[in-house]
Short mmCIF file of C-alpha atoms in Angstrom, two decimals:
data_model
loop_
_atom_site.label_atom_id
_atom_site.label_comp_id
_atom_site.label_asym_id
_atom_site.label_seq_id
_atom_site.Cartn_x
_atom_site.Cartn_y
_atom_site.Cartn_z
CA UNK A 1 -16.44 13.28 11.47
CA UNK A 2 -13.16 11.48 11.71
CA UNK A 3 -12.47 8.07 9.64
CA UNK A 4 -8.95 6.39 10.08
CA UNK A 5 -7.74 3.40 7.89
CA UNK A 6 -5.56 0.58 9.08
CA UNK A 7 -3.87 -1.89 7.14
CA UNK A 8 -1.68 -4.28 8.77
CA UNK A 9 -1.02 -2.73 11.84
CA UNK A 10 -1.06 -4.64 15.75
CA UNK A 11 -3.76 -5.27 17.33
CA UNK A 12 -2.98 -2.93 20.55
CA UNK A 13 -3.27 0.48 18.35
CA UNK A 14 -6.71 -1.66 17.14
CA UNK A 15 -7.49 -1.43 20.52
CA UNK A 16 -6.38 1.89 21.47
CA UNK A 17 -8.81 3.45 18.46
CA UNK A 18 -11.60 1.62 20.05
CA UNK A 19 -11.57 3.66 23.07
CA UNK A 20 -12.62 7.12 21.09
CA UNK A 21 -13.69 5.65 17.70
CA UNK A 22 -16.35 2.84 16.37
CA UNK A 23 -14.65 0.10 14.23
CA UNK A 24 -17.50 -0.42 11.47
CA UNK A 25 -15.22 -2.55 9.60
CA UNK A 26 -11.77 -4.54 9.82
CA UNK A 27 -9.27 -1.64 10.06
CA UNK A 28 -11.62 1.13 9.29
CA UNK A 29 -12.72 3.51 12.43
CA UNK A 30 -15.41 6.28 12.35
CA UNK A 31 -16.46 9.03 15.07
CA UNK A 32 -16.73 12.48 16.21
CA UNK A 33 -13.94 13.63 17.86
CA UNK A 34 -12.35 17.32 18.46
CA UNK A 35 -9.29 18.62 16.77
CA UNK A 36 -7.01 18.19 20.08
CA UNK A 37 -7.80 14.02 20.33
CA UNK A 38 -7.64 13.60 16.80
CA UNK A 39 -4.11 14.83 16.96
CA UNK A 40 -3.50 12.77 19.63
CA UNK A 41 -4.99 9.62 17.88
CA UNK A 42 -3.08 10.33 14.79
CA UNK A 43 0.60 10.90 16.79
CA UNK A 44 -0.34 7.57 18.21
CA UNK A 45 -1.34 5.67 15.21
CA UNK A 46 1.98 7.00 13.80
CA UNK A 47 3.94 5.75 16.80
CA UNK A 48 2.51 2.69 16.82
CA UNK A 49 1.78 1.41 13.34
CA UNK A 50 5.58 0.91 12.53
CA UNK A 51 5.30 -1.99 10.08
CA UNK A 52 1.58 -1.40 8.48
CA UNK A 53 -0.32 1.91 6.78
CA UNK A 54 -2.43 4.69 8.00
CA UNK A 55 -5.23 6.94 6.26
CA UNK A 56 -7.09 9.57 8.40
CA UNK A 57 -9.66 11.59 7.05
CA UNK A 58 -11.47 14.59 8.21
CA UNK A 59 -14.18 17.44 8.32
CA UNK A 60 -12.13 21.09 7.77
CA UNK A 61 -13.60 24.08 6.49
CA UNK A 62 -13.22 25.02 2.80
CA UNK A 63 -14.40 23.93 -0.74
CA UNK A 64 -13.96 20.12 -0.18
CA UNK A 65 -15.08 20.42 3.38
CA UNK A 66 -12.05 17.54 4.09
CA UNK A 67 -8.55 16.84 4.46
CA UNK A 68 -6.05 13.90 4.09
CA UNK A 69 -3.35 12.38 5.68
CA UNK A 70 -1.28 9.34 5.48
CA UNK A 71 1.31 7.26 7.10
CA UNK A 72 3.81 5.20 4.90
CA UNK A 73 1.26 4.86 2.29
CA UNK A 74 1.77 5.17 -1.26
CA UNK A 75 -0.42 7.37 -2.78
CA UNK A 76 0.16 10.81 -0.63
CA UNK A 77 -2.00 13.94 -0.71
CA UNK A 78 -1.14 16.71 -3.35
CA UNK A 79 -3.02 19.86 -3.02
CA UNK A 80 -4.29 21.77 -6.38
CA UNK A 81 -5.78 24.62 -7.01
CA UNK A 82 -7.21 24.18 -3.01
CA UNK A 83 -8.44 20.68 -3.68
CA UNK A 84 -6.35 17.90 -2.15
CA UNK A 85 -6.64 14.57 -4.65
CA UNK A 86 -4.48 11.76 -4.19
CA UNK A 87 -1.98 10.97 -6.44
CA UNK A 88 -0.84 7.45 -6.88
CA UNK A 89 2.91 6.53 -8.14
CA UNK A 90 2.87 5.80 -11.72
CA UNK A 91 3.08 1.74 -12.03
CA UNK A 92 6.77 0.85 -13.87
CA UNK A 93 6.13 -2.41 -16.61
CA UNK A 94 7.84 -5.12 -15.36
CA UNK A 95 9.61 -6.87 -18.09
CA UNK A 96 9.21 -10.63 -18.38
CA UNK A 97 11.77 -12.91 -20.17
CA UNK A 98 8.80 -15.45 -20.72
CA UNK A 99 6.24 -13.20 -23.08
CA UNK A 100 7.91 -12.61 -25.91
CA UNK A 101 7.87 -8.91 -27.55
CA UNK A 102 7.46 -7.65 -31.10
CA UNK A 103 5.14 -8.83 -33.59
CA UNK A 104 3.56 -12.86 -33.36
CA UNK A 105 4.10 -14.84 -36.93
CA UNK A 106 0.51 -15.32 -37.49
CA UNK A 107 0.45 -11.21 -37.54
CA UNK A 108 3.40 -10.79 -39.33
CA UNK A 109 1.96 -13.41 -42.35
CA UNK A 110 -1.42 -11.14 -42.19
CA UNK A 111 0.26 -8.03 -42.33
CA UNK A 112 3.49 -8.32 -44.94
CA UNK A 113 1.46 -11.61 -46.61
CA UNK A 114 1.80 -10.98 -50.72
CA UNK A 115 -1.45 -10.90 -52.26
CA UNK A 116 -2.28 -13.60 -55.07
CA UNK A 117 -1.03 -13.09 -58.66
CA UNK A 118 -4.94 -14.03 -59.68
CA UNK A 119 -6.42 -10.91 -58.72
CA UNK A 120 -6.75 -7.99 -60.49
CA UNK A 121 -8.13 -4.36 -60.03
CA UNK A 122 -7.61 -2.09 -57.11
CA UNK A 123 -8.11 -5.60 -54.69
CA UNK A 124 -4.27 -6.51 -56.00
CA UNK A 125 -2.37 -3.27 -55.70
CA UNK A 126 -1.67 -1.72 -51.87
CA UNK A 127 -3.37 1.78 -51.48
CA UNK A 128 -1.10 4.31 -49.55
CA UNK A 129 -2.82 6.11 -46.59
CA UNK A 130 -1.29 9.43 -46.27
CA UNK A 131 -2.96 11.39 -42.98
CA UNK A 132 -1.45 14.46 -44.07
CA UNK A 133 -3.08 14.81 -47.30
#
């Protein structure tokens, strides 16, 4: 079984993948085809899907009993230990002028706030919490 997913390419490769493979959803095609037209598919998908994505997926002998490939997609196919996983890039924190960092002032009243001269007993005085001991 061979699946290939589209994303944003034109509608003449759309067409073209019709011709050998069933389109059960929008960009996503599914068939049984042989190892010689599914490299023939997937050099034309590459050819012609200049400004969108690609995913093909299919049956090959071994422990996972499939293989990936992609097209100027983001997360790319890393083998290990013989099973291929996907590995997406790590996302970077985009810093934002607006949101202000460190601590709010309601949580820095809570948490350096002086207890009440009225109270007495352990209540008044801070206990240390020492992990190491």
């Amino acid at each position: 079984m061979t699946v290939i997913i589209l994303t944003a390419c034109p509608p003449g490769l759309r067409g073209h993948l019709t011709q050998w493979l069933l389109e059960i959803a929008a960009g996503v095609y599914v068939g049984h085809v042989n190892s010689r037209i599914r490299q023939r598919l997937w050099a034309r998908v590459i050819e012609l899907a200049v400004p969108g994505r690609a995913l093909l997926v299919y049956q090959r002998p071994g422990e996972q009993r499939l293989t990936f490939e992609t097209h100027d997609h983001d997360w790319q196919p890393v083998d290990h230990d013989g099973i291929t996983l996907m590995r997406r890039p790590a996302s970077q924190p985009v810093y934002n002028p607006a949101i202000p960092q460190g601590w709010s002032k309601a949580a820095k009243r809570r948490r350096f706030a002086r207890r009440s001269p009225g109270t007495s007993g352990a209540a008044s005085t801070p206990t240390k919490q020492n992990p190491t001991s």
